[in-house]
Every structure is written in C-alpha cells, then in structure tokens.
Short mmCIF file of C-alpha atoms in Angstrom, two decimals:
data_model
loop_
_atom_site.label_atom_id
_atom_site.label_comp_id
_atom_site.label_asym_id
_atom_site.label_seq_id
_atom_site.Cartn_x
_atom_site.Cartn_y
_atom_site.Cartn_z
CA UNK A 1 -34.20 -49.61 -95.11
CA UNK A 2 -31.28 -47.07 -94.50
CA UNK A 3 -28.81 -50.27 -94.26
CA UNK A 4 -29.77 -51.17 -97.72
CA UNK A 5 -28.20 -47.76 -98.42
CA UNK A 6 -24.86 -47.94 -96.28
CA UNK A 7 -26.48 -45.20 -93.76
CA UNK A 8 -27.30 -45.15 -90.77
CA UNK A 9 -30.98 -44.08 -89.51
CA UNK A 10 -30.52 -41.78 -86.95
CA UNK A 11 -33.32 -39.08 -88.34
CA UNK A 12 -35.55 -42.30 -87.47
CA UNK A 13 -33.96 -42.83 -83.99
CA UNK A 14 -34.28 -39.37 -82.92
CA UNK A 15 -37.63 -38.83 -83.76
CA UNK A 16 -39.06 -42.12 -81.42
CA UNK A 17 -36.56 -41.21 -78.56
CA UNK A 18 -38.01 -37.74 -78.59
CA UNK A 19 -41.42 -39.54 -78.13
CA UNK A 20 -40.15 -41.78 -75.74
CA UNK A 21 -39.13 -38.68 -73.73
CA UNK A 22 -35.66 -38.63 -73.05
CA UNK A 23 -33.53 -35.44 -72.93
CA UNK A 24 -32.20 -34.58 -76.40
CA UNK A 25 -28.62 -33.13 -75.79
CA UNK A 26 -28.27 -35.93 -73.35
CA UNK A 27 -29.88 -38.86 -73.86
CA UNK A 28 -31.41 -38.62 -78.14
CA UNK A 29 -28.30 -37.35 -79.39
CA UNK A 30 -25.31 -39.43 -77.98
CA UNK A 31 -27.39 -42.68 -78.35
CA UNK A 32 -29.27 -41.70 -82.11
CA UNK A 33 -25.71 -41.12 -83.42
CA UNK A 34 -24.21 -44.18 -81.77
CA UNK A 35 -26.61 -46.44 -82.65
CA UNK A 36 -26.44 -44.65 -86.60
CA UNK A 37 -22.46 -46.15 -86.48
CA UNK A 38 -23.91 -49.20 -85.32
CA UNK A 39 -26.39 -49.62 -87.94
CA UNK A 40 -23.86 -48.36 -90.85
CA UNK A 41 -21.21 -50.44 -89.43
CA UNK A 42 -22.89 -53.87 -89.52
CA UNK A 43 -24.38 -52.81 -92.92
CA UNK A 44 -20.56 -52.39 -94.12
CA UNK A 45 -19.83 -56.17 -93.95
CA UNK A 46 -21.95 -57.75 -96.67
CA UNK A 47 -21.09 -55.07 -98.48
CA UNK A 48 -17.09 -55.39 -97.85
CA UNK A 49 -17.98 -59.31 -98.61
CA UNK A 50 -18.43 -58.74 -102.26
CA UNK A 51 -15.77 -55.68 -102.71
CA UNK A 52 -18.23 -53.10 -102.47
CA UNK A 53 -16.42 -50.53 -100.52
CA UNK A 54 -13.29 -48.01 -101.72
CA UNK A 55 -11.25 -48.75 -99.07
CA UNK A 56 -8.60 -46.49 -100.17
CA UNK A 57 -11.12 -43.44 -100.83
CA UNK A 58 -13.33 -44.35 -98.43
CA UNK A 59 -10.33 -44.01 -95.73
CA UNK A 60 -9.18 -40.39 -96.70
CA UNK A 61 -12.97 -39.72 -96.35
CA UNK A 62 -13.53 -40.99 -93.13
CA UNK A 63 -10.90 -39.18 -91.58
CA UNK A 64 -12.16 -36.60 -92.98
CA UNK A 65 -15.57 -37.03 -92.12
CA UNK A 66 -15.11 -38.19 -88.75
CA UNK A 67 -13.00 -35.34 -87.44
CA UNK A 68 -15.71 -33.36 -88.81
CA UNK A 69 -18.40 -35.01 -86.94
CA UNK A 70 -16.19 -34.63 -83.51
CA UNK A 71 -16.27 -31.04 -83.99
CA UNK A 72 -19.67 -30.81 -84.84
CA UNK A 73 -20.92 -32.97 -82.04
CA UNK A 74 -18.75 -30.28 -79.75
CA UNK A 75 -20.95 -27.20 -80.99
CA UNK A 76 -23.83 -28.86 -81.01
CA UNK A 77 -24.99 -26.43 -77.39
CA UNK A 78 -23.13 -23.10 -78.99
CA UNK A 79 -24.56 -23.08 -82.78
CA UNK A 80 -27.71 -21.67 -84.00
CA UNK A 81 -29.76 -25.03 -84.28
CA UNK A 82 -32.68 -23.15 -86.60
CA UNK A 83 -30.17 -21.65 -88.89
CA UNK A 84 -28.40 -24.62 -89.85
CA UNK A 85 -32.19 -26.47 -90.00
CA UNK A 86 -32.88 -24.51 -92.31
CA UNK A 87 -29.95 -24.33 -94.48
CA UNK A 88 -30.22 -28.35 -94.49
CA UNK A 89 -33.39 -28.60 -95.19
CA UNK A 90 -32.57 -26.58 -98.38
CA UNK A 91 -29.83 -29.56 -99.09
CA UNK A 92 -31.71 -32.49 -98.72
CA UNK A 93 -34.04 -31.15 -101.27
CA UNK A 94 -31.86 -30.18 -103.61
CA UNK A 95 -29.89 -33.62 -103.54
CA UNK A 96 -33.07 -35.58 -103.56
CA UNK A 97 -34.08 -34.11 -106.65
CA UNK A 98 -30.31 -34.47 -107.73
CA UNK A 99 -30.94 -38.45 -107.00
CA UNK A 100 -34.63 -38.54 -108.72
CA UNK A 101 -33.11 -37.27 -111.87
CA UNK A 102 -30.49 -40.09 -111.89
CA UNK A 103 -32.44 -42.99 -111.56
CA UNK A 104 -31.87 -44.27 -114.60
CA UNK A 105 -28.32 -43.11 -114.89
CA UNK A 106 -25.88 -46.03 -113.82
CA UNK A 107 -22.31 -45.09 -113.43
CA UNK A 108 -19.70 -48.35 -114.81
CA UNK A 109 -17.10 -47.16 -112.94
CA UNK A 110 -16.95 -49.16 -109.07
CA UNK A 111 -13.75 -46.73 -108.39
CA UNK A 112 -13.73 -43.20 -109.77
CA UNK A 113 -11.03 -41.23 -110.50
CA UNK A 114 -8.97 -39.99 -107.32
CA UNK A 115 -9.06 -36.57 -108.71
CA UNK A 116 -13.03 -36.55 -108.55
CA UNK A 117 -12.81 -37.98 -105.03
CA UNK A 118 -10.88 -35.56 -103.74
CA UNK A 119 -12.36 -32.61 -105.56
CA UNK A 120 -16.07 -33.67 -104.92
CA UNK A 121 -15.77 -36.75 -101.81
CA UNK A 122 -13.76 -34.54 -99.20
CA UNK A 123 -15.77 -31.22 -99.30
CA UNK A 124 -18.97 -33.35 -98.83
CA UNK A 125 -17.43 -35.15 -96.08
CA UNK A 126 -16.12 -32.29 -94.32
CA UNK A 127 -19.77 -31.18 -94.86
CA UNK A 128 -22.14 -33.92 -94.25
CA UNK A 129 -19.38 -35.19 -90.97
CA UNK A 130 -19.85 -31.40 -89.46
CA UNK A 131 -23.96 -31.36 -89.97
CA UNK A 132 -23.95 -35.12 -89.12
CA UNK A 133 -22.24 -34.61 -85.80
CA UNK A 134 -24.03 -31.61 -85.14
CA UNK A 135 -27.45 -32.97 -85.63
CA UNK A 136 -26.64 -36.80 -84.81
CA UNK A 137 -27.65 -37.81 -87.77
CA UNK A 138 -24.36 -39.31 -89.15
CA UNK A 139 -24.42 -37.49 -92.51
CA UNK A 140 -24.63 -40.71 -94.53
CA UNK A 141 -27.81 -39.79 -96.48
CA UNK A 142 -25.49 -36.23 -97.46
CA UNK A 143 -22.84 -37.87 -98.44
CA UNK A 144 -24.49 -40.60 -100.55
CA UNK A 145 -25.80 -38.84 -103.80
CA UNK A 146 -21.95 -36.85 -103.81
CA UNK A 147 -20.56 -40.19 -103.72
CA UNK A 148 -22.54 -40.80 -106.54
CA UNK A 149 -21.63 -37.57 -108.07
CA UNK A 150 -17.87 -38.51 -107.75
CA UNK A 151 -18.34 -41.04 -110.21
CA UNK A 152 -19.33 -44.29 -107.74
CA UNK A 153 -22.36 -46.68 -109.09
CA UNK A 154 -24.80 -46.77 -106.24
CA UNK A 155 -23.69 -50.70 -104.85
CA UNK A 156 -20.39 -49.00 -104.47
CA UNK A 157 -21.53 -45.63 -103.38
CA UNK A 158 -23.22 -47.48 -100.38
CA UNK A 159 -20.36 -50.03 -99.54
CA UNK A 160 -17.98 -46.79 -99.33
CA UNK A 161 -20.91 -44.94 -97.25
CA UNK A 162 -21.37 -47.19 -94.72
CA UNK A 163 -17.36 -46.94 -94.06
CA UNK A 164 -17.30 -43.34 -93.95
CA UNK A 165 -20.49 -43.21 -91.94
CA UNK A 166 -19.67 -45.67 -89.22
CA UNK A 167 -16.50 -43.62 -88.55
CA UNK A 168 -18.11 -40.65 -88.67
CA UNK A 169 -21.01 -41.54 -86.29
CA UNK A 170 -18.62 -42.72 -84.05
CA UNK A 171 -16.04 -39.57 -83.84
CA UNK A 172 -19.37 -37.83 -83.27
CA UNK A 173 -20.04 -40.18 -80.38
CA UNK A 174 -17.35 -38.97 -78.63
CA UNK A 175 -17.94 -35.78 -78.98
CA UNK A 176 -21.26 -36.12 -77.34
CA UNK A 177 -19.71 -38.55 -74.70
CA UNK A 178 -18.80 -36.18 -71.83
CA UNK A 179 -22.04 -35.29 -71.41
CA UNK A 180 -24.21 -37.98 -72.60
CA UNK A 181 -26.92 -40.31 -70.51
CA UNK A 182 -27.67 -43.24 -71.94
CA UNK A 183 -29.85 -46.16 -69.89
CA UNK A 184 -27.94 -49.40 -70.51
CA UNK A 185 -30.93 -51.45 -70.79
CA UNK A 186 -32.17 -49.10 -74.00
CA UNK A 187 -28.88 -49.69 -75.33
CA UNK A 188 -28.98 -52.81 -74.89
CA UNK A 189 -32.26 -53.74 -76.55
CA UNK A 190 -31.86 -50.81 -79.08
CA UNK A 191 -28.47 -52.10 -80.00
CA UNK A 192 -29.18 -55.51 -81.02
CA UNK A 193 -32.20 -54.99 -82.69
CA UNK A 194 -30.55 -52.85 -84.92
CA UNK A 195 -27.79 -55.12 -85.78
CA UNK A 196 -30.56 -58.25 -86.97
CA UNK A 197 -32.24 -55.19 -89.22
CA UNK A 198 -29.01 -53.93 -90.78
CA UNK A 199 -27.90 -57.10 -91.77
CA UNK A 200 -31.05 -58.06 -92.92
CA UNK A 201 -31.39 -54.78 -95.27
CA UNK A 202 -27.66 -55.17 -96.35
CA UNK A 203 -28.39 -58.51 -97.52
CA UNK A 204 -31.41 -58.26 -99.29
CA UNK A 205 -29.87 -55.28 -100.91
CA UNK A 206 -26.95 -56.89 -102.68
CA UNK A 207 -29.14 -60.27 -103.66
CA UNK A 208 -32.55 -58.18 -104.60
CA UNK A 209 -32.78 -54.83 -104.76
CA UNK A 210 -31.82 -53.62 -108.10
CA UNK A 211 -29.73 -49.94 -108.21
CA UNK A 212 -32.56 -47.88 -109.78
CA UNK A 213 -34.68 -48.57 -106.69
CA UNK A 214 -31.60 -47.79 -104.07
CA UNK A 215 -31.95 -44.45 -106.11
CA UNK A 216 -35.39 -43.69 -105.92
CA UNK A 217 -35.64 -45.24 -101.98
CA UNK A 218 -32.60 -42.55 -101.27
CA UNK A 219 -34.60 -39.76 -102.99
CA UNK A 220 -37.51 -40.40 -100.97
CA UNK A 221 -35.52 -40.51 -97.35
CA UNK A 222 -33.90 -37.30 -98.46
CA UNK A 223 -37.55 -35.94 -99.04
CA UNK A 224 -39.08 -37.04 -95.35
CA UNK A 225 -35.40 -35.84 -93.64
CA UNK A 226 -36.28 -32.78 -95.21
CA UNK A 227 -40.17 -32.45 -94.29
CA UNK A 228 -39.76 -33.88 -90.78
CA UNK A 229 -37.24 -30.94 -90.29
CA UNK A 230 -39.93 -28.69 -91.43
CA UNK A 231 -42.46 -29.75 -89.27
CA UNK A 232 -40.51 -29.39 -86.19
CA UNK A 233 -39.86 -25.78 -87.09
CA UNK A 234 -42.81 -25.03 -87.76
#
C-alpha cells in the first residue's frame, strides 16, 4: 500500500516490532527506518521506468531531506519525544484533510516550477527528513501532499517521493547505526519480503490505480499515522 505511494511504511514496521518485543532505540528504530528506504527505494524503479520522478528537484530535496533525517536520527535520545508527538499529530491531520479536499483536483503539470520547489519542496523536506529521522518513519507520507502542493500531479508526486524518501531513510540509518541491534535473520526475512510487496504495489499503481484513489488512500494513512500516535499517548 505505502509503495503505491512512493513511501515507505515504517509507522507499520514499528508498530509489529514493538509487538514482537524488541528494544525501540535499538532494535525498532534502526531497522523500521532501514527497511522504510528499502521499501521506497524498490518502489522508485517502476516509477523511474515511465519518467515519473524529478530527478533534478527530487535531488536538491534529498539532500536536503536526508541530512535532515541524519540529524534527526542523532537526537532521537536528547529531544522531547511527547512534544514533537504531539505537534505531528497536529500535521498529519491537517495535511490529510489538505489531501481529502484535493481529490478531485489533478495538477497537469509532471514538473512544477523551480521557484515553487524551492519555496514549498525544501522547507518540507528539511521538515518531514528531521521528524522522519527522529521518529524512523522516513517522512515520506509529510512530504507527499507538499509535493503535491508544489505543483506535482500525484504519479509524479510519488515517483519524486520515493527518491527523496529512500535517501532520507537511509541518512537516518546511519544516524541510528552506532547504536543499533539488528538480528540478521529478521533482516533477512523482513528485507525481502518487503522488496516482492513494493514492487508489487508500485506496479499495480502505475497500470491500475487511478490518481483520485492515491489521494484518498494517502488521506486515510495520514489519518491512522495520526490516531495510532494518539493512542500511544494516551
């Protein structure tokens, strides 16, 4: 589902690792954001395959991004963690309902204007690579609707995604890696599951789904981010 988007799912991975009981700071973390790059990067090639991605925008954002992440995988043990819960929480919601009230609003343009994609694409990736890196969770379902906002239609908005987000999960990866503790047989298995789903979802995004329901699927994972947040700190 989240390759079909260009993100990663590491709100998903986190939550059944935490079941599974493994140490968050130094097992759920490193691996949830490392798989996330995983699962955005393989997702990037049927997308790259039809000239879905800004490579040119989608490079000044991932540098961006993913020095962003690197630092906010670094203060992931010195920050608040409630505080900035909470202040995301109050994100996600506003960008989901953002997203609903664009479903049926289809930008033409594939590449926006650089102007916009500086003015609104680096903020939002210094933004969504800090919180993504900070929280593991990539940042790809942040940056998606501001993407969108920039002027992208939402095929593109996910090819140039899943570029920025695979960097970014993977800066944040190595900011987690000095103290990270990851069994090599969940790897393993973990890892190449994940790469059979991501290309499946990739695929069936650019041959099936239609745009309007990319919208309304990216509203709704914005909406559970946001209430499984709530939950916990509750």
């Amino acid at each position: 589902m989240f390759s079909m988007l260009g993100v990663g799912a590491a709100p998903i991975f986190i939550v059944t690792l935490q079941t599974l009981g493994y140490g968050v700071v130094t097992t759920v973390f490193p691996l949830a954001i490392l798989l996330n790059g995983i699962n955005s990067g393989f997702a990037l090639i049927p997308f790259a395959r039809i000239r879905n991605v800004d490579w040119n925008g989608g490079a000044v954002l991932s540098i961006v991004a993913g020095a962003a992440a690197f630092i906010g995988a670094r203060f992931t043990t010195y920050v608040p963690e409630r505080t900035l819960l909470y202040f995301l929480v109050i994100i996600l919601l506003i960008l989901s309902i953002w997203t609903f009230s664009r479903v049926k609003i289809e930008p033409k343009s594939a590449r926006p204007h650089i102007i916009k994609v500086v003015t609104i694409g680096v903020p939002a990736s210094v933004f969504a690579g800090f919180i993504g890196g900070l929280l593991a969770i990539g940042g790809g379902g942040i940056l998606l609707p501001f993407l969108m906002m920039a002027g992208y239609n939402t095929r593109n908005s996910a090819g140039t995604a899943a570029l920025v987000t695979t960097v970014a999960s993977m800066a944040g990866f190595l900011g987690f890696l000095s103290h990270a503790t990851i069994p090599l047989d969940l790897l393993l298995y973990s890892s190449v599951t994940i790469v059979i789903a991501s290309i499946i979802g990739s695929v069936l995004t650019l041959k099936i789904v239609k745009p309007h329901w990319l919208k309304i699927l990216l509203g709704l994972i914005l909406i559970a981010s946001a209430l499984k947040i709530i939950i916990g700190l509750i």
